[in-house]
Tab-separated table of C-alpha atoms in Angstrom:
chain	number	residue	atom	x	y	z
B	43	MET	CA	110.719	-17.463	-35.170
B	44	GLU	CA	111.536	-20.917	-33.727
B	45	LEU	CA	108.671	-22.646	-31.946
B	46	GLN	CA	109.690	-24.685	-28.897
B	47	VAL	CA	107.584	-27.834	-28.407
B	48	LEU	CA	107.905	-30.018	-25.300
B	49	VAL	CA	107.127	-33.737	-25.889
B	50	VAL	CA	106.287	-35.773	-22.777
B	51	ASP	CA	105.934	-39.575	-22.911
B	52	ASP	CA	107.112	-42.326	-20.548
B	53	SER	CA	108.219	-44.258	-23.639
B	54	GLU	CA	111.489	-42.652	-24.709
B	55	PHE	CA	111.262	-44.350	-28.082
B	56	TYR	CA	107.794	-42.983	-28.881
B	57	ALA	CA	108.661	-39.547	-27.434
B	58	ASN	CA	111.646	-39.275	-29.780
B	59	HIS	CA	109.544	-40.566	-32.663
B	60	VAL	CA	106.985	-37.794	-32.122
B	61	ALA	CA	109.714	-35.208	-31.585
B	62	ASP	CA	111.517	-36.158	-34.808
B	63	ALA	CA	108.279	-36.017	-36.771
B	64	LEU	CA	107.474	-32.539	-35.465
B	65	ALA	CA	111.045	-31.262	-35.912
B	66	ALA	CA	110.793	-32.028	-39.608
B	67	HIS	CA	109.076	-28.642	-39.838
B	68	GLU	CA	111.701	-25.894	-40.104
B	69	GLU	CA	110.026	-23.649	-37.521
B	70	ILE	CA	109.769	-26.291	-34.772
B	71	GLN	CA	112.416	-27.237	-32.212
B	72	THR	CA	111.595	-30.061	-29.774
B	73	THR	CA	112.550	-31.025	-26.221
B	74	VAL	CA	111.817	-34.538	-24.869
B	75	ARG	CA	111.062	-35.548	-21.280
B	76	THR	CA	109.910	-38.987	-20.070
B	77	GLU	CA	108.652	-37.914	-16.633
B	78	PRO	CA	105.959	-35.304	-15.892
B	79	ARG	CA	107.926	-33.793	-12.984
B	80	LEU	CA	110.907	-33.205	-15.309
B	81	ALA	CA	108.551	-31.708	-17.879
B	82	ARG	CA	107.266	-29.228	-15.288
B	83	ARG	CA	110.860	-28.285	-14.477
B	84	VAL	CA	111.518	-27.532	-18.150
B	85	MET	CA	108.380	-25.397	-18.260
B	86	SER	CA	109.652	-23.290	-15.371
B	87	ARG	CA	113.107	-22.731	-16.890
B	88	THR	CA	112.610	-22.607	-20.658
B	89	GLU	CA	110.269	-20.760	-22.979
B	90	ILE	CA	107.960	-23.458	-24.273
B	91	HIS	CA	105.300	-22.599	-26.848
B	92	CYS	CA	103.383	-25.907	-26.853
B	93	VAL	CA	103.189	-29.231	-24.974
B	94	VAL	CA	102.471	-32.644	-26.545
B	95	SER	CA	101.876	-35.280	-23.867
B	96	ASP	CA	101.007	-38.970	-23.641
B	97	TYR	CA	97.860	-39.714	-21.704
B	98	GLN	CA	98.829	-42.858	-19.810
B	99	MET	CA	102.013	-42.414	-17.690
B	100	PRO	CA	103.051	-44.023	-14.360
B	101	GLU	CA	103.614	-40.794	-12.396
B	102	MET	CA	100.453	-38.992	-13.538
B	103	ASN	CA	98.329	-39.094	-16.651
B	104	GLY	CA	98.286	-36.406	-19.321
B	105	VAL	CA	95.207	-34.642	-17.994
B	106	GLU	CA	96.746	-34.428	-14.528
B	107	LEU	CA	99.937	-33.020	-16.092
B	108	LEU	CA	97.844	-30.381	-17.860
B	109	GLU	CA	96.159	-29.427	-14.605
B	110	SER	CA	99.502	-29.171	-12.789
B	111	ILE	CA	100.963	-27.018	-15.581
B	112	ARG	CA	97.938	-24.716	-15.462
B	113	ALA	CA	98.312	-24.545	-11.665
B	114	ASP	CA	101.923	-23.432	-12.204
B	115	GLY	CA	100.618	-20.478	-14.252
B	116	HIS	CA	101.292	-21.748	-17.770
B	117	ASP	CA	98.662	-21.476	-20.508
B	118	GLN	CA	100.466	-22.877	-23.548
B	119	PRO	CA	98.505	-25.008	-26.050
B	120	PHE	CA	98.389	-28.618	-24.816
B	121	PHE	CA	97.864	-31.623	-27.115
B	122	LEU	CA	97.064	-35.055	-25.689
B	123	VAL	CA	98.271	-38.260	-27.435
B	124	THR	CA	96.853	-41.585	-26.360
B	125	GLY	CA	96.760	-45.195	-27.457
B	126	GLU	CA	93.418	-45.715	-25.735
B	127	GLY	CA	90.630	-44.176	-27.768
B	128	SER	CA	87.826	-44.525	-25.265
B	129	GLU	CA	85.044	-41.968	-25.130
B	130	ALA	CA	85.719	-41.518	-21.410
B	131	ILE	CA	89.265	-40.363	-22.053
B	132	ALA	CA	88.120	-38.069	-24.875
B	133	SER	CA	85.457	-36.526	-22.644
B	134	GLU	CA	87.931	-36.066	-19.807
B	135	ALA	CA	90.435	-34.435	-22.173
B	136	ILE	CA	87.889	-32.022	-23.612
B	137	ALA	CA	86.549	-31.139	-20.170
B	138	SER	CA	90.051	-30.408	-18.888
B	139	GLY	CA	90.632	-27.883	-21.680
B	140	VAL	CA	93.177	-29.635	-23.892
B	141	THR	CA	93.837	-27.878	-27.192
B	142	GLY	CA	93.738	-31.084	-29.230
B	143	TYR	CA	93.358	-34.868	-28.892
B	144	VAL	CA	95.361	-37.307	-31.086
B	145	ARG	CA	95.443	-41.132	-31.175
B	146	LYS	CA	98.724	-42.989	-31.522
B	147	ASP	CA	97.376	-45.403	-34.112
B	148	GLY	CA	96.689	-42.690	-36.683
B	149	GLY	CA	99.803	-43.362	-38.752
B	150	ASP	CA	102.535	-40.981	-39.892
B	151	ASP	CA	100.053	-38.682	-41.656
B	152	GLN	CA	98.671	-37.667	-38.290
B	153	PHE	CA	101.976	-35.958	-37.415
B	154	GLN	CA	101.674	-33.572	-40.381
B	155	GLU	CA	98.179	-32.707	-39.219
B	156	LEU	CA	99.420	-32.359	-35.623
B	157	THR	CA	102.233	-30.076	-36.799
B	158	ASN	CA	99.754	-27.766	-38.556
B	159	ARG	CA	97.451	-27.732	-35.545
B	160	ILE	CA	100.362	-26.901	-33.218
B	161	ILE	CA	101.477	-23.966	-35.403
B	162	ASN	CA	97.908	-22.648	-35.643
B	163	ALA	CA	97.365	-22.983	-31.890
B	164	ILE	CA	100.615	-21.150	-31.097
B	165	GLU	CA	99.760	-18.320	-33.511
B	166	GLN	CA	96.287	-17.996	-31.990
B	167	ARG	CA	97.774	-17.878	-28.495
B	168	GLN	CA	100.258	-15.174	-29.524
B	169	THR	CA	97.486	-13.123	-31.041
B	170	GLN	CA	95.419	-13.569	-27.895
B	171	GLN	CA	98.374	-12.519	-25.748
B	172	LYS	CA	98.827	-9.330	-27.767
B	173	TYR	CA	95.142	-8.535	-27.412
B	174	GLU	CA	95.208	-9.211	-23.675
B	175	LEU	CA	98.286	-7.026	-23.272
B	176	LEU	CA	96.518	-4.203	-25.084
B	177	PHE	CA	93.271	-4.884	-23.235
B	178	ASP	CA	94.932	-4.780	-19.815
B	179	ASN	CA	97.150	-1.748	-20.434
B	180	MET	CA	95.038	0.596	-22.513
B	181	PRO	CA	94.148	3.778	-20.584
B	182	GLU	CA	90.563	3.764	-21.877
B	183	LEU	CA	87.816	1.835	-20.153
B	184	LEU	CA	86.924	-1.342	-22.092
B	185	ALA	CA	84.252	-3.862	-21.162
B	186	TYR	CA	81.991	-6.485	-22.717
B	187	ILE	CA	78.451	-6.391	-21.401
B	188	GLY	CA	75.409	-8.557	-21.996
B	189	THR	CA	72.026	-7.193	-23.039
B	190	ASP	CA	70.895	-7.725	-19.460
B	191	GLY	CA	73.545	-5.274	-18.239
B	192	VAL	CA	75.800	-7.934	-16.706
B	193	ILE	CA	79.513	-7.407	-17.308
B	194	ARG	CA	81.223	-10.352	-19.006
B	195	THR	CA	84.777	-9.010	-18.889
B	196	ALA	CA	86.464	-5.685	-18.153
B	197	ASN	CA	89.963	-4.237	-18.182
B	198	PRO	CA	91.777	-2.624	-15.212
B	199	ALA	CA	90.797	0.875	-16.377
B	200	ALA	CA	87.141	-0.149	-16.148
B	201	ARG	CA	87.614	-1.530	-12.644
B	202	GLU	CA	89.242	1.734	-11.604
B	203	ALA	CA	86.459	3.809	-13.146
B	204	TYR	CA	83.724	1.800	-11.430
B	205	GLY	CA	85.698	1.685	-8.169
B	206	ALA	CA	85.438	-2.106	-7.885
B	207	GLU	CA	88.069	-4.814	-7.524
B	208	THR	CA	86.052	-7.171	-9.701
B	209	LEU	CA	83.398	-6.449	-12.313
B	210	VAL	CA	82.824	-9.791	-14.051
B	211	GLY	CA	79.343	-11.061	-13.253
B	212	ARG	CA	78.164	-7.740	-11.804
B	213	SER	CA	75.308	-5.720	-13.262
B	214	LEU	CA	75.445	-2.093	-14.315
B	215	PHE	CA	72.237	-1.638	-12.335
B	216	ASP	CA	74.178	-2.506	-9.153
B	217	LEU	CA	77.091	-0.222	-9.997
B	218	LEU	CA	75.373	2.906	-11.325
B	219	PRO	CA	72.264	4.997	-10.708
B	220	GLU	CA	69.346	3.314	-12.427
B	221	ALA	CA	68.844	6.114	-14.977
B	222	ASP	CA	72.468	5.923	-16.104
B	223	ALA	CA	72.435	2.111	-16.229
B	224	GLN	CA	69.256	2.096	-18.323
B	225	ARG	CA	70.739	4.673	-20.694
B	226	TYR	CA	73.970	2.724	-21.197
B	227	VAL	CA	72.277	-0.659	-21.670
B	228	ALA	CA	69.876	0.951	-24.158
B	229	ALA	CA	72.874	2.340	-26.077
B	230	GLY	CA	74.417	-1.124	-26.259
B	231	ARG	CA	71.173	-2.741	-27.389
B	232	ASP	CA	70.773	-0.046	-30.040
B	233	ALA	CA	74.273	-0.831	-31.357
B	234	LEU	CA	73.343	-4.530	-31.561
B	235	ASP	CA	70.044	-3.778	-33.322
B	236	THR	CA	71.466	-1.377	-35.901
B	237	GLY	CA	74.956	-2.819	-36.272
B	238	LYS	CA	76.308	0.730	-35.935
B	239	PRO	CA	78.245	2.440	-33.107
B	240	THR	CA	76.284	4.408	-30.533
B	241	ARG	CA	78.044	7.406	-28.988
B	242	LEU	CA	77.182	9.276	-25.828
B	243	GLU	CA	78.698	11.084	-22.878
B	244	GLY	CA	77.831	10.431	-19.266
B	245	PRO	CA	79.081	9.783	-15.736
B	246	ILE	CA	80.746	6.685	-14.348
B	247	GLY	CA	81.487	7.188	-10.704
B	248	ASP	CA	82.470	10.812	-10.179
B	249	ARG	CA	84.009	11.242	-13.647
B	250	GLN	CA	82.605	12.059	-17.075
B	251	PHE	CA	83.282	9.663	-19.954
B	252	SER	CA	82.893	9.852	-23.721
B	253	GLN	CA	81.551	6.386	-24.588
B	254	ILE	CA	81.240	4.295	-27.751
B	255	TYR	CA	79.048	1.165	-27.893
B	256	VAL	CA	79.555	-1.409	-30.682
B	257	PRO	CA	78.210	-4.927	-31.322
B	258	ALA	CA	80.400	-7.787	-30.046
B	259	GLU	CA	79.245	-11.009	-31.631
B	260	ILE	CA	81.264	-14.003	-30.374
B	261	PRO	CA	80.341	-17.474	-31.693
B	262	GLY	CA	78.836	-19.636	-28.999
B	263	GLU	CA	78.340	-16.693	-26.641
B	264	PRO	CA	75.071	-14.903	-25.784
B	265	PRO	CA	74.561	-11.459	-27.398
B	266	MET	CA	76.788	-8.759	-25.922
B	267	PHE	CA	78.161	-5.355	-26.762
B	268	GLN	CA	81.517	-3.696	-26.237
B	269	VAL	CA	81.853	-0.300	-24.602
B	270	SER	CA	85.014	1.768	-24.775
B	271	ALA	CA	85.135	5.012	-22.841
B	272	ARG	CA	87.593	7.850	-22.373
B	273	ASP	CA	87.717	10.095	-19.325
B	274	VAL	CA	86.873	13.633	-20.499
B	275	THR	CA	86.316	15.179	-17.075
B	276	ASP	CA	89.361	17.455	-17.189
B	277	ARG	CA	88.645	18.501	-20.771
B	278	ARG	CA	85.023	19.226	-19.963
B	279	GLU	CA	85.906	21.226	-16.857
B	280	ALA	CA	88.486	23.202	-18.838
B	281	GLN	CA	85.900	23.842	-21.555
B	282	GLN	CA	83.362	25.011	-18.986
B	283	LYS	CA	85.937	27.329	-17.414
B	284	LEU	CA	86.842	28.686	-20.835
B	285	GLU	CA	83.197	29.257	-21.703
B	286	ALA	CA	82.661	30.997	-18.361
B	287	THR	CA	85.722	33.171	-18.945
B	288	VAL	CA	84.582	34.065	-22.459
B	289	GLU	CA	81.133	34.922	-21.117
B	290	LYS	CA	82.641	37.131	-18.409
B	291	LEU	CA	84.875	38.844	-20.960
B	292	ALA	CA	81.902	39.452	-23.221
B	293	GLU	CA	79.947	40.925	-20.309
B	294	SER	CA	82.945	43.030	-19.321
B	295	ASN	CA	83.403	44.298	-22.876
B	296	GLU	CA	79.718	45.092	-23.106
B	297	ARG	CA	79.861	47.070	-19.843
B	298	LEU	CA	82.986	48.891	-21.006
B	299	GLU	CA	81.387	49.794	-24.318
B	300	GLN	CA	78.246	50.947	-22.529
B	301	PHE	CA	80.357	53.010	-20.153
B	302	ALA	CA	82.332	54.523	-23.038
B	303	TYR	CA	79.116	55.425	-24.823
B	304	VAL	CA	77.434	56.945	-21.766
B	305	ALA	CA	80.559	58.759	-20.592
B	306	SER	CA	81.362	60.216	-23.994
B	307	HIS	CA	77.728	61.093	-24.653
B	308	ASP	CA	77.370	62.863	-21.297
B	309	LEU	CA	80.632	64.769	-21.860
B	310	LYS	CA	79.539	66.268	-25.153
B	311	GLU	CA	77.171	68.864	-23.729
B	312	PRO	CA	79.474	70.370	-21.050
B	313	LEU	CA	82.354	70.365	-23.533
B	314	ARG	CA	80.181	72.115	-26.097
B	315	MET	CA	79.386	74.788	-23.505
B	316	VAL	CA	83.092	75.237	-22.669
B	317	THR	CA	83.957	75.585	-26.351
B	318	SER	CA	81.107	78.021	-26.985
B	319	TYR	CA	81.979	80.291	-24.063
B	320	VAL	CA	85.695	80.292	-24.873
B	321	GLN	CA	84.882	81.270	-28.433
B	322	LEU	CA	82.436	83.895	-27.137
B	323	LEU	CA	85.149	85.383	-24.915
B	324	GLU	CA	87.582	85.360	-27.831
B	325	GLY	CA	85.113	87.143	-30.119
B	326	ARG	CA	83.952	89.708	-27.583
B	327	TYR	CA	87.240	90.644	-25.957
B	328	ALA	CA	89.775	89.901	-28.704
B	329	ASP	CA	90.792	93.573	-28.992
B	330	GLN	CA	91.467	93.685	-25.235
B	331	LEU	CA	93.768	90.660	-25.134
B	332	ASP	CA	97.508	90.961	-25.418
B	333	GLU	CA	99.557	88.491	-27.481
B	334	ASP	CA	100.038	86.006	-24.628
B	335	ALA	CA	96.371	86.034	-23.672
B	336	GLN	CA	95.370	85.472	-27.292
B	337	GLU	CA	97.764	82.494	-27.473
B	338	PHE	CA	96.254	81.064	-24.282
B	339	MET	CA	92.787	81.472	-25.773
B	340	ASP	CA	93.865	79.673	-28.942
B	341	PHE	CA	95.248	76.792	-26.834
B	342	ALA	CA	91.943	76.523	-24.964
B	343	VAL	CA	89.872	76.480	-28.161
B	344	ASP	CA	92.195	73.962	-29.810
B	345	GLY	CA	92.133	71.699	-26.740
B	346	ALA	CA	88.347	71.801	-26.610
B	347	LYS	CA	88.111	70.894	-30.301
B	348	ARG	CA	90.537	68.001	-29.859
B	349	MET	CA	88.536	66.757	-26.878
B	350	GLN	CA	85.357	66.989	-28.972
B	351	ALA	CA	86.999	64.920	-31.725
B	352	MET	CA	88.111	62.302	-29.200
B	353	ILE	CA	84.622	62.059	-27.706
B	354	ASP	CA	83.084	61.688	-31.173
B	355	GLY	CA	85.637	58.983	-31.963
B	356	LEU	CA	84.924	57.142	-28.714
B	357	LEU	CA	81.205	57.217	-29.436
B	358	GLU	CA	81.882	55.841	-32.905
B	359	TYR	CA	84.071	53.069	-31.443
B	360	SER	CA	81.444	52.038	-28.888
B	361	ARG	CA	78.726	51.813	-31.552
B	362	VAL	CA	80.490	49.424	-33.961
B	363	ASP	CA	78.973	46.282	-32.411
B	364	THR	CA	75.717	47.749	-31.119
B	365	ASP	CA	74.627	49.943	-34.020
B	366	GLY	CA	75.875	47.894	-36.974
B	367	ASP	CA	73.598	47.134	-39.926
B	368	PRO	CA	72.883	43.593	-41.205
B	369	MET	CA	75.483	41.971	-43.450
B	370	GLU	CA	74.637	41.897	-47.163
B	371	PRO	CA	76.464	41.438	-50.487
B	372	THR	CA	78.365	44.697	-50.910
B	373	PRO	CA	80.386	45.638	-54.024
B	374	VAL	CA	83.617	47.038	-52.604
B	375	GLY	CA	84.286	49.053	-55.774
B	376	GLU	CA	81.072	51.017	-55.288
B	377	VAL	CA	81.986	51.694	-51.668
B	378	VAL	CA	85.407	53.057	-52.707
B	379	SER	CA	83.712	55.246	-55.298
B	380	ASP	CA	81.453	56.714	-52.578
B	381	VAL	CA	84.454	57.283	-50.326
B	382	ARG	CA	86.245	59.064	-53.171
B	383	ASP	CA	83.270	61.402	-53.488
B	384	ASP	CA	83.220	62.040	-49.726
B	385	LEU	CA	86.932	62.885	-49.713
B	386	ALA	CA	86.926	64.825	-52.987
B	387	VAL	CA	87.830	68.172	-51.378
B	388	ARG	CA	90.609	66.634	-49.278
B	389	ILE	CA	91.979	64.800	-52.312
B	390	ASP	CA	92.038	68.001	-54.387
B	391	ASP	CA	93.578	70.096	-51.589
B	392	ALA	CA	96.360	67.539	-51.077
B	393	ASP	CA	96.882	67.034	-54.819
B	394	ALA	CA	96.439	63.295	-54.065
B	395	THR	CA	96.058	60.426	-56.526
B	396	LEU	CA	93.769	57.505	-55.700
B	397	THR	CA	93.906	54.433	-57.933
B	398	VAL	CA	91.753	51.345	-57.553
B	399	ASP	CA	92.039	47.799	-58.898
B	400	SER	CA	89.169	45.484	-59.682
B	401	LEU	CA	87.528	44.688	-56.341
B	402	PRO	CA	85.255	41.839	-55.133
B	403	THR	CA	81.806	41.801	-53.641
B	404	LEU	CA	81.856	41.009	-49.916
B	405	VAL	CA	79.122	40.091	-47.478
B	406	ALA	CA	79.499	43.062	-45.175
B	407	ASP	CA	77.841	45.941	-43.365
B	408	PRO	CA	77.913	48.575	-46.159
B	409	ASN	CA	78.148	51.559	-43.806
B	410	GLN	CA	80.925	50.051	-41.719
B	411	LEU	CA	82.873	48.950	-44.801
B	412	ARG	CA	82.607	52.543	-46.021
B	413	MET	CA	83.811	53.823	-42.639
B	414	LEU	CA	86.768	51.408	-42.721
B	415	LEU	CA	87.925	52.429	-46.198
B	416	GLN	CA	87.335	56.112	-45.562
B	417	ASN	CA	89.472	55.999	-42.407
B	418	LEU	CA	92.295	54.173	-44.179
B	419	ILE	CA	92.270	56.344	-47.310
B	420	ALA	CA	91.943	59.572	-45.308
B	421	ASN	CA	94.884	58.557	-43.135
B	422	ALA	CA	96.939	57.761	-46.217
B	423	ILE	CA	96.368	61.292	-47.501
B	424	LYS	CA	96.860	62.915	-44.103
B	425	TYR	CA	100.185	61.253	-43.333
B	426	ALA	CA	101.749	61.611	-46.764
B	427	GLY	CA	104.589	63.786	-45.505
B	428	ASP	CA	106.130	66.176	-48.025
B	429	ALA	CA	105.328	64.132	-51.134
B	430	ASP	CA	102.074	64.318	-53.079
B	431	PRO	CA	99.899	61.507	-51.696
B	432	ARG	CA	99.516	58.397	-53.849
B	433	VAL	CA	96.992	55.863	-52.580
B	434	HIS	CA	96.135	52.515	-54.182
B	435	VAL	CA	93.279	50.182	-53.218
B	436	SER	CA	93.462	46.510	-54.278
B	437	ALA	CA	92.258	43.029	-53.302
B	438	ALA	CA	93.812	39.558	-53.293
B	439	GLU	CA	92.126	36.163	-53.045
B	440	ARG	CA	93.605	33.867	-50.390
B	441	ASP	CA	92.042	30.466	-49.662
B	442	GLU	CA	88.773	31.248	-47.886
B	443	THR	CA	89.252	35.013	-47.604
B	444	TRP	CA	89.539	38.226	-49.572
B	445	VAL	CA	92.264	40.607	-48.404
B	446	LEU	CA	91.715	44.307	-49.117
B	447	ALA	CA	94.842	46.477	-49.231
B	448	VAL	CA	95.216	50.247	-48.957
B	449	GLU	CA	98.749	51.225	-49.945
B	450	ASP	CA	100.392	54.672	-49.706
B	451	ASN	CA	103.698	56.450	-50.185
B	452	GLY	CA	103.604	58.275	-46.880
B	453	MET	CA	105.659	58.658	-43.728
B	454	GLY	CA	105.537	54.995	-42.759
B	455	ILE	CA	105.248	53.424	-39.318
B	456	PRO	CA	108.179	52.285	-37.154
B	457	ALA	CA	108.326	48.508	-36.747
B	458	SER	CA	108.064	48.887	-32.965
B	459	LYS	CA	104.655	50.569	-33.290
B	460	GLN	CA	103.002	48.465	-35.972
B	461	GLU	CA	101.187	46.139	-33.571
B	462	ALA	CA	100.053	48.859	-31.155
B	463	VAL	CA	98.834	51.163	-33.914
B	464	PHE	CA	95.331	49.655	-33.699
B	465	ASP	CA	94.971	50.285	-29.940
B	466	VAL	CA	92.593	52.970	-28.673
B	467	PHE	CA	94.241	56.383	-28.154
B	468	ASN	CA	97.493	55.181	-29.699
B	469	ARG	CA	99.152	57.751	-31.972
B	470	VAL	CA	102.161	57.140	-34.156
B	471	HIS	CA	102.658	60.805	-34.974
B	472	GLU	CA	102.274	63.030	-31.915
B	473	ARG	CA	101.044	66.590	-32.119
B	474	GLY	CA	101.759	68.884	-35.045
B	475	ASP	CA	99.724	68.768	-38.193
B	476	GLU	CA	99.878	64.968	-38.283
B	477	SER	CA	98.353	64.303	-34.845
B	478	GLY	CA	95.039	62.448	-34.610
B	479	THR	CA	92.639	61.239	-31.956
B	480	GLY	CA	94.175	57.756	-31.775
B	481	ILE	CA	90.765	56.135	-32.296
B	482	GLY	CA	90.407	55.816	-36.088
B	483	LEU	CA	92.438	52.639	-36.522
B	484	ALA	CA	90.922	51.134	-33.365
B	485	VAL	CA	87.526	51.596	-35.014
B	486	CYS	CA	88.898	49.948	-38.181
B	487	ARG	CA	90.022	46.898	-36.224
B	488	LYS	CA	86.674	46.648	-34.438
B	489	ILE	CA	84.843	46.788	-37.769
B	490	VAL	CA	87.025	44.072	-39.313
B	491	GLU	CA	86.668	41.849	-36.229
B	492	ARG	CA	82.888	42.208	-36.384
B	493	HIS	CA	83.189	40.795	-39.910
B	494	GLU	CA	85.266	37.867	-38.512
B	495	GLY	CA	88.420	39.076	-40.234
B	496	GLU	CA	91.830	40.450	-39.302
B	497	ILE	CA	93.621	43.736	-39.958
B	498	TRP	CA	97.347	44.434	-39.949
B	499	VAL	CA	99.929	46.800	-41.423
B	500	GLU	CA	103.107	46.272	-43.429
B	501	SER	CA	105.276	49.366	-43.448
B	502	THR	CA	108.776	50.769	-43.967
B	503	GLU	CA	109.411	54.042	-42.181
B	504	GLY	CA	109.920	56.844	-44.672
B	505	GLU	CA	108.658	54.776	-47.612
B	506	GLY	CA	104.998	54.231	-46.904
B	507	SER	CA	102.568	51.627	-45.549
B	508	THR	CA	100.060	49.033	-46.662
B	509	PHE	CA	97.058	48.340	-44.450
B	510	LEU	CA	95.497	44.939	-45.096
B	511	ALA	CA	92.121	43.623	-43.932
B	512	SER	CA	90.833	40.091	-44.486
B	513	PHE	CA	87.160	39.200	-44.976
B	514	PRO	CA	85.598	35.714	-45.241
B	515	LYS	CA	84.533	34.770	-48.735
B	516	ALA	CA	80.881	34.535	-49.595
B	517	ALA	CA	79.984	31.496	-51.697
B	518	ASP	CA	77.763	33.419	-54.082
B	519	THR	CA	79.751	36.628	-54.645
B	520	ASP	CA	81.639	37.370	-57.824
B	521	ARG	CA	84.721	39.445	-58.324
B	522	GLU	CA	83.855	42.555	-60.314
B	523	ALA	CA	85.659	45.544	-61.708
B	524	THR	CA	84.488	48.834	-60.243
B	525	VAL	CA	86.977	51.678	-60.418
B	526	THR	CA	89.818	51.602	-62.914
B	527	ALA	CA	93.372	52.664	-62.317
B	528	SER	CA	92.991	55.562	-64.750
B	529	GLU	CA	90.559	57.391	-62.476
B	530	THR	CA	92.116	59.931	-60.164
B	531	THR	CA	92.475	58.839	-56.622
B	532	GLY	CA	95.569	56.889	-55.622
B	533	VAL	CA	97.896	54.721	-53.524
B	534	GLY	CA	101.260	53.315	-52.703
B	535	GLN	CA	101.790	52.328	-49.119
B	536	ARG	CA	100.087	53.858	-46.216
B	537	GLY	CA	102.038	56.383	-44.385
B	538	GLY	CA	99.924	57.549	-41.590
B	539	VAL	CA	98.095	56.170	-38.667
B	540	GLU	CA	95.694	56.938	-35.944
């Protein structure tokens, strides 16, 4: 990058001498003017990075030129060169804010030093400009504040947050409620004392801000701290709305579960009476009923039994969250072994084969884990179709979870029904010998969700299904072998569903 330096001196000879000396550096290009008014014109039309000016000139001296340039809105580094080395001139130059002060009688070596100082000053100004651009345009509030709470400088975002056109020189105690001002000043002082950031959240105006306080030690300046803050009002309001919605949903679910429990519980007794009296009529007057009447009676008894099964299932569903046992390390292999014993008659009647891989120990509710596996294995046997049921139970380790799989060779589930299969009262196979209550898999999902896992099915219609359930790993559980594949009880892909 070429650096443009403007040299101003009423002596054209000396101006060119200085310009030639500076231009010896490959990065510097020079422009010479012998009159201050012409120099100001150049400043308004050309990008100038630095000004080197003589002090004593007929039209105005160098300090007056500096002041006029600053009045025109220019803040480039300004070096003053003078042949008069009086203390008065030096004091005037320093007071006016010149970047550097050089005497003409310093010899040629002074120009090498001046060149280095010019390059350093320009680089510092460019860095400052970048910082100021970032400071002024960043969306976050940024301010420097003294330990007394008085604001030293602040960006536009801070002015907008505080609702003030100017903040410099104003105290937090004048801008905020006293409690908030005390809290924020204390956070800044704590950052200065510890040398570590202090984080907090609080109001500024009518908005909420996430704030970070850090030490800001500037040489020659009194102690101060920097605060940067981001408006989190919308995020906080959204979070509060979400929390309120979740709370309402939880209350709604609790009421629904309570209703399901009460309704199903209260229905059991009248339904039992209906079933009993229908069966009593069938037993007492069977020889007086014709074929149609007997068929009607069978329909009534069957309907009552199905209703009883649905009520029992609904009660079971409503109790998953409310009546669950504490979680504890549970060997899954032992649970499958118990389920095999419970289903022994059904397995024998269906000529089913149940095989089991080595299974892990999970932190789970033992009774609910047993209910889950019993539902899945029983369904696999029930919906086997015409083939002899083959059911296989396995487990796979995936990152932070264990995934249990129950695979069968059954009827399979259409792709269009695989997501809805876990909904309450949803049946894949309607009526006939394969009909169910439509609650079993809903209970399975509720059990898995209580264990903070997920359940899903992978299936090909006519080829079988695999039901998979994930469970979080426990840090202290070990994988263990429980039931071997040689023991009778079986798998493939799950065919059926409830």
